[in-house]
């Protein structure tokens, strides 16, 4: 049975939201708002704070394959390959930056842990990144104190090399 070429069929196809697209973009934005990312980003744009921010649109447009590539070429920051992995140094390359993932300090990143930043988190899982190259720029809630061995005793010292704050999707 053939149909004439000018025959039009009307078909109803019910559509249901998939949880992707605009809905997930709104969810990411709401999450970034809830952790203070948007507020801190606005403070930098207004000149009330210092830092470098990569929002969801920035990450999507840049096309880096590894997290460490985000920091290459940023002022006051150096990326070095140490052993088999990349390490990010702040304060003009003087010392290793702290890494925070979703508000928790990453203790498995070199020199405290056995991994580089690219091994700890993959770029496809990141919604946004904040970079503070010096400790004085780091928001207070993300300044850390580490116990450092100095011979027979331990001292608590505040790290001075800035911080990288990573927010996952």
PDB file of C-alpha atoms in Angstrom:
ATOM      1  CA  UNK A   1       0.000   0.000   0.000  1.00  0.00           C
ATOM      2  CA  UNK A   2       1.499   3.318  -0.976  1.00  0.00           C
ATOM      3  CA  UNK A   3       0.639   6.782   0.286  1.00  0.00           C
ATOM      4  CA  UNK A   4       0.446   9.800  -1.962  1.00  0.00           C
ATOM      5  CA  UNK A   5       3.409  12.128  -1.557  1.00  0.00           C
ATOM      6  CA  UNK A   6       1.253  15.026  -0.347  1.00  0.00           C
ATOM      7  CA  UNK A   7      -0.297  13.031   2.545  1.00  0.00           C
ATOM      8  CA  UNK A   8       0.482  14.507   5.990  1.00  0.00           C
ATOM      9  CA  UNK A   9       0.364  12.448   9.173  1.00  0.00           C
ATOM     10  CA  UNK A  10      -0.016  14.033  12.561  1.00  0.00           C
ATOM     11  CA  UNK A  11       1.859  12.198  15.300  1.00  0.00           C
ATOM     12  CA  UNK A  12       1.947  13.066  19.006  1.00  0.00           C
ATOM     13  CA  UNK A  13       5.231  12.181  20.699  1.00  0.00           C
ATOM     14  CA  UNK A  14       5.262  12.795  24.446  1.00  0.00           C
ATOM     15  CA  UNK A  15       8.521  14.357  25.642  1.00  0.00           C
ATOM     16  CA  UNK A  16       9.864  14.073  29.162  1.00  0.00           C
ATOM     17  CA  UNK A  17      12.775  16.002  30.683  1.00  0.00           C
ATOM     18  CA  UNK A  18      16.017  14.023  30.645  1.00  0.00           C
ATOM     19  CA  UNK A  19      17.844  15.851  33.446  1.00  0.00           C
ATOM     20  CA  UNK A  20      20.361  17.238  30.934  1.00  0.00           C
ATOM     21  CA  UNK A  21      20.622  20.544  29.142  1.00  0.00           C
ATOM     22  CA  UNK A  22      19.000  23.568  30.733  1.00  0.00           C
ATOM     23  CA  UNK A  23      17.887  21.652  33.809  1.00  0.00           C
ATOM     24  CA  UNK A  24      21.385  20.421  34.632  1.00  0.00           C
ATOM     25  CA  UNK A  25      22.832  23.863  33.832  1.00  0.00           C
ATOM     26  CA  UNK A  26      20.432  25.410  36.312  1.00  0.00           C
ATOM     27  CA  UNK A  27      21.345  22.770  38.874  1.00  0.00           C
ATOM     28  CA  UNK A  28      25.059  23.485  38.423  1.00  0.00           C
ATOM     29  CA  UNK A  29      24.442  27.227  38.787  1.00  0.00           C
ATOM     30  CA  UNK A  30      22.392  26.685  41.946  1.00  0.00           C
ATOM     31  CA  UNK A  31      25.120  24.456  43.392  1.00  0.00           C
ATOM     32  CA  UNK A  32      27.846  27.017  42.627  1.00  0.00           C
ATOM     33  CA  UNK A  33      25.699  29.710  44.248  1.00  0.00           C
ATOM     34  CA  UNK A  34      25.251  27.548  47.354  1.00  0.00           C
ATOM     35  CA  UNK A  35      29.013  27.033  47.869  1.00  0.00           C
ATOM     36  CA  UNK A  36      29.813  30.745  47.475  1.00  0.00           C
ATOM     37  CA  UNK A  37      31.520  30.468  44.072  1.00  0.00           C
ATOM     38  CA  UNK A  38      29.268  33.081  42.439  1.00  0.00           C
ATOM     39  CA  UNK A  39      29.653  35.534  45.346  1.00  0.00           C
ATOM     40  CA  UNK A  40      33.465  35.222  45.293  1.00  0.00           C
ATOM     41  CA  UNK A  41      33.545  35.522  41.484  1.00  0.00           C
ATOM     42  CA  UNK A  42      31.516  38.738  41.707  1.00  0.00           C
ATOM     43  CA  UNK A  43      33.917  40.114  44.347  1.00  0.00           C
ATOM     44  CA  UNK A  44      36.834  39.536  41.944  1.00  0.00           C
ATOM     45  CA  UNK A  45      34.968  41.136  39.031  1.00  0.00           C
ATOM     46  CA  UNK A  46      34.145  44.138  41.248  1.00  0.00           C
ATOM     47  CA  UNK A  47      37.806  44.488  42.280  1.00  0.00           C
ATOM     48  CA  UNK A  48      37.140  43.673  45.957  1.00  0.00           C
ATOM     49  CA  UNK A  49      39.171  40.437  45.793  1.00  0.00           C
ATOM     50  CA  UNK A  50      41.830  38.776  43.662  1.00  0.00           C
ATOM     51  CA  UNK A  51      41.741  35.423  41.939  1.00  0.00           C
ATOM     52  CA  UNK A  52      41.180  33.670  38.624  1.00  0.00           C
ATOM     53  CA  UNK A  53      37.878  31.927  37.963  1.00  0.00           C
ATOM     54  CA  UNK A  54      36.842  29.315  35.434  1.00  0.00           C
ATOM     55  CA  UNK A  55      33.059  28.961  35.303  1.00  0.00           C
ATOM     56  CA  UNK A  56      31.150  26.235  33.453  1.00  0.00           C
ATOM     57  CA  UNK A  57      31.164  28.196  30.169  1.00  0.00           C
ATOM     58  CA  UNK A  58      34.907  28.868  30.423  1.00  0.00           C
ATOM     59  CA  UNK A  59      35.688  25.193  30.973  1.00  0.00           C
ATOM     60  CA  UNK A  60      33.461  24.141  28.077  1.00  0.00           C
ATOM     61  CA  UNK A  61      35.068  26.600  25.645  1.00  0.00           C
ATOM     62  CA  UNK A  62      38.720  26.013  26.578  1.00  0.00           C
ATOM     63  CA  UNK A  63      38.976  22.343  25.619  1.00  0.00           C
ATOM     64  CA  UNK A  64      41.799  21.300  27.971  1.00  0.00           C
ATOM     65  CA  UNK A  65      42.297  17.573  28.425  1.00  0.00           C
ATOM     66  CA  UNK A  66      43.967  17.736  31.854  1.00  0.00           C
ATOM     67  CA  UNK A  67      43.216  19.873  34.911  1.00  0.00           C
ATOM     68  CA  UNK A  68      46.827  21.096  35.154  1.00  0.00           C
ATOM     69  CA  UNK A  69      46.482  22.744  31.724  1.00  0.00           C
ATOM     70  CA  UNK A  70      44.060  25.280  33.236  1.00  0.00           C
ATOM     71  CA  UNK A  71      46.912  26.804  35.247  1.00  0.00           C
ATOM     72  CA  UNK A  72      49.575  26.994  32.539  1.00  0.00           C
ATOM     73  CA  UNK A  73      50.371  30.599  31.725  1.00  0.00           C
ATOM     74  CA  UNK A  74      48.565  32.114  34.726  1.00  0.00           C
ATOM     75  CA  UNK A  75      50.431  34.915  36.461  1.00  0.00           C
ATOM     76  CA  UNK A  76      52.391  33.916  39.583  1.00  0.00           C
ATOM     77  CA  UNK A  77      51.719  30.186  39.006  1.00  0.00           C
ATOM     78  CA  UNK A  78      53.973  27.454  37.634  1.00  0.00           C
ATOM     79  CA  UNK A  79      53.060  23.939  36.540  1.00  0.00           C
ATOM     80  CA  UNK A  80      55.908  21.460  36.809  1.00  0.00           C
ATOM     81  CA  UNK A  81      56.154  17.779  36.106  1.00  0.00           C
ATOM     82  CA  UNK A  82      57.495  16.078  39.217  1.00  0.00           C
ATOM     83  CA  UNK A  83      58.198  12.426  38.676  1.00  0.00           C
ATOM     84  CA  UNK A  84      55.254  11.153  36.671  1.00  0.00           C
ATOM     85  CA  UNK A  85      52.693  13.857  37.443  1.00  0.00           C
ATOM     86  CA  UNK A  86      51.964  17.587  37.233  1.00  0.00           C
ATOM     87  CA  UNK A  87      52.242  19.762  40.336  1.00  0.00           C
ATOM     88  CA  UNK A  88      50.942  23.344  40.579  1.00  0.00           C
ATOM     89  CA  UNK A  89      53.139  25.886  42.386  1.00  0.00           C
ATOM     90  CA  UNK A  90      51.926  29.287  43.605  1.00  0.00           C
ATOM     91  CA  UNK A  91      53.605  32.427  44.888  1.00  0.00           C
ATOM     92  CA  UNK A  92      55.716  32.776  41.753  1.00  0.00           C
ATOM     93  CA  UNK A  93      56.609  29.079  41.701  1.00  0.00           C
ATOM     94  CA  UNK A  94      57.984  29.066  45.247  1.00  0.00           C
ATOM     95  CA  UNK A  95      55.833  26.280  46.766  1.00  0.00           C
ATOM     96  CA  UNK A  96      53.006  23.837  46.106  1.00  0.00           C
ATOM     97  CA  UNK A  97      49.452  25.199  46.193  1.00  0.00           C
ATOM     98  CA  UNK A  98      46.728  23.674  48.359  1.00  0.00           C
ATOM     99  CA  UNK A  99      44.007  21.858  46.439  1.00  0.00           C
ATOM    100  CA  UNK A 100      40.410  21.805  47.674  1.00  0.00           C
ATOM    101  CA  UNK A 101      37.708  19.679  46.067  1.00  0.00           C
ATOM    102  CA  UNK A 102      34.099  20.478  46.920  1.00  0.00           C
ATOM    103  CA  UNK A 103      35.147  22.294  50.079  1.00  0.00           C
ATOM    104  CA  UNK A 104      37.469  19.572  51.403  1.00  0.00           C
ATOM    105  CA  UNK A 105      41.225  19.836  51.327  1.00  0.00           C
ATOM    106  CA  UNK A 106      42.652  17.140  49.066  1.00  0.00           C
ATOM    107  CA  UNK A 107      45.207  15.279  51.156  1.00  0.00           C
ATOM    108  CA  UNK A 108      46.160  12.880  48.365  1.00  0.00           C
ATOM    109  CA  UNK A 109      47.796  15.574  46.193  1.00  0.00           C
ATOM    110  CA  UNK A 110      51.600  15.957  46.139  1.00  0.00           C
ATOM    111  CA  UNK A 111      53.523  16.753  48.338  1.00  0.00           C
ATOM    112  CA  UNK A 112      51.169  15.521  51.072  1.00  0.00           C
ATOM    113  CA  UNK A 113      49.926  12.583  49.005  1.00  0.00           C
ATOM    114  CA  UNK A 114      51.153  10.327  46.216  1.00  0.00           C
ATOM    115  CA  UNK A 115      49.221  11.897  43.300  1.00  0.00           C
ATOM    116  CA  UNK A 116      49.342  14.939  41.074  1.00  0.00           C
ATOM    117  CA  UNK A 117      46.322  17.138  40.414  1.00  0.00           C
ATOM    118  CA  UNK A 118      45.492  15.381  37.128  1.00  0.00           C
ATOM    119  CA  UNK A 119      45.228  12.014  38.889  1.00  0.00           C
ATOM    120  CA  UNK A 120      42.978  13.297  41.672  1.00  0.00           C
ATOM    121  CA  UNK A 121      40.231  14.791  39.485  1.00  0.00           C
ATOM    122  CA  UNK A 122      39.418  14.609  35.792  1.00  0.00           C
ATOM    123  CA  UNK A 123      38.479  17.767  33.957  1.00  0.00           C
ATOM    124  CA  UNK A 124      35.186  16.349  32.674  1.00  0.00           C
ATOM    125  CA  UNK A 125      33.956  16.112  36.282  1.00  0.00           C
ATOM    126  CA  UNK A 126      34.615  19.795  37.064  1.00  0.00           C
ATOM    127  CA  UNK A 127      31.908  22.477  37.102  1.00  0.00           C
ATOM    128  CA  UNK A 128      34.112  25.419  38.147  1.00  0.00           C
ATOM    129  CA  UNK A 129      37.573  26.331  39.474  1.00  0.00           C
ATOM    130  CA  UNK A 130      38.885  29.188  41.613  1.00  0.00           C
ATOM    131  CA  UNK A 131      42.611  29.961  41.646  1.00  0.00           C
ATOM    132  CA  UNK A 132      44.323  32.083  44.298  1.00  0.00           C
ATOM    133  CA  UNK A 133      48.075  32.322  43.659  1.00  0.00           C
ATOM    134  CA  UNK A 134      48.980  33.702  47.111  1.00  0.00           C
ATOM    135  CA  UNK A 135      47.698  32.828  50.570  1.00  0.00           C
ATOM    136  CA  UNK A 136      46.621  36.432  51.212  1.00  0.00           C
ATOM    137  CA  UNK A 137      44.123  36.076  48.327  1.00  0.00           C
ATOM    138  CA  UNK A 138      42.572  32.821  49.568  1.00  0.00           C
ATOM    139  CA  UNK A 139      39.151  33.159  51.222  1.00  0.00           C
ATOM    140  CA  UNK A 140      39.537  32.629  54.966  1.00  0.00           C
ATOM    141  CA  UNK A 141      37.534  29.397  55.053  1.00  0.00           C
ATOM    142  CA  UNK A 142      40.006  27.805  52.628  1.00  0.00           C
ATOM    143  CA  UNK A 143      43.250  28.785  54.317  1.00  0.00           C
ATOM    144  CA  UNK A 144      44.826  25.723  55.800  1.00  0.00           C
ATOM    145  CA  UNK A 145      47.253  24.921  58.525  1.00  0.00           C
ATOM    146  CA  UNK A 146      49.457  21.866  58.137  1.00  0.00           C
ATOM    147  CA  UNK A 147      51.488  20.016  60.673  1.00  0.00           C
ATOM    148  CA  UNK A 148      55.061  20.126  59.468  1.00  0.00           C
ATOM    149  CA  UNK A 149      57.806  17.968  60.928  1.00  0.00           C
ATOM    150  CA  UNK A 150      60.840  19.975  61.987  1.00  0.00           C
ATOM    151  CA  UNK A 151      63.163  17.337  63.339  1.00  0.00           C
ATOM    152  CA  UNK A 152      61.813  15.941  66.601  1.00  0.00           C
ATOM    153  CA  UNK A 153      58.699  18.088  66.892  1.00  0.00           C
ATOM    154  CA  UNK A 154      55.739  19.159  64.774  1.00  0.00           C
ATOM    155  CA  UNK A 155      54.901  22.787  64.062  1.00  0.00           C
ATOM    156  CA  UNK A 156      51.603  24.030  62.710  1.00  0.00           C
ATOM    157  CA  UNK A 157      52.209  26.437  59.876  1.00  0.00           C
ATOM    158  CA  UNK A 158      49.777  28.140  57.591  1.00  0.00           C
ATOM    159  CA  UNK A 159      50.559  27.339  53.990  1.00  0.00           C
ATOM    160  CA  UNK A 160      51.591  30.392  52.007  1.00  0.00           C
ATOM    161  CA  UNK A 161      51.282  29.332  48.403  1.00  0.00           C
ATOM    162  CA  UNK A 162      47.670  29.946  47.556  1.00  0.00           C
ATOM    163  CA  UNK A 163      44.897  27.514  46.780  1.00  0.00           C
ATOM    164  CA  UNK A 164      43.003  25.888  43.958  1.00  0.00           C
ATOM    165  CA  UNK A 165      39.293  25.355  44.681  1.00  0.00           C
ATOM    166  CA  UNK A 166      37.650  22.785  42.447  1.00  0.00           C
ATOM    167  CA  UNK A 167      33.878  22.373  42.339  1.00  0.00           C
ATOM    168  CA  UNK A 168      32.544  19.184  40.773  1.00  0.00           C
ATOM    169  CA  UNK A 169      29.455  18.782  38.616  1.00  0.00           C
TER     170      UNK A 169
END
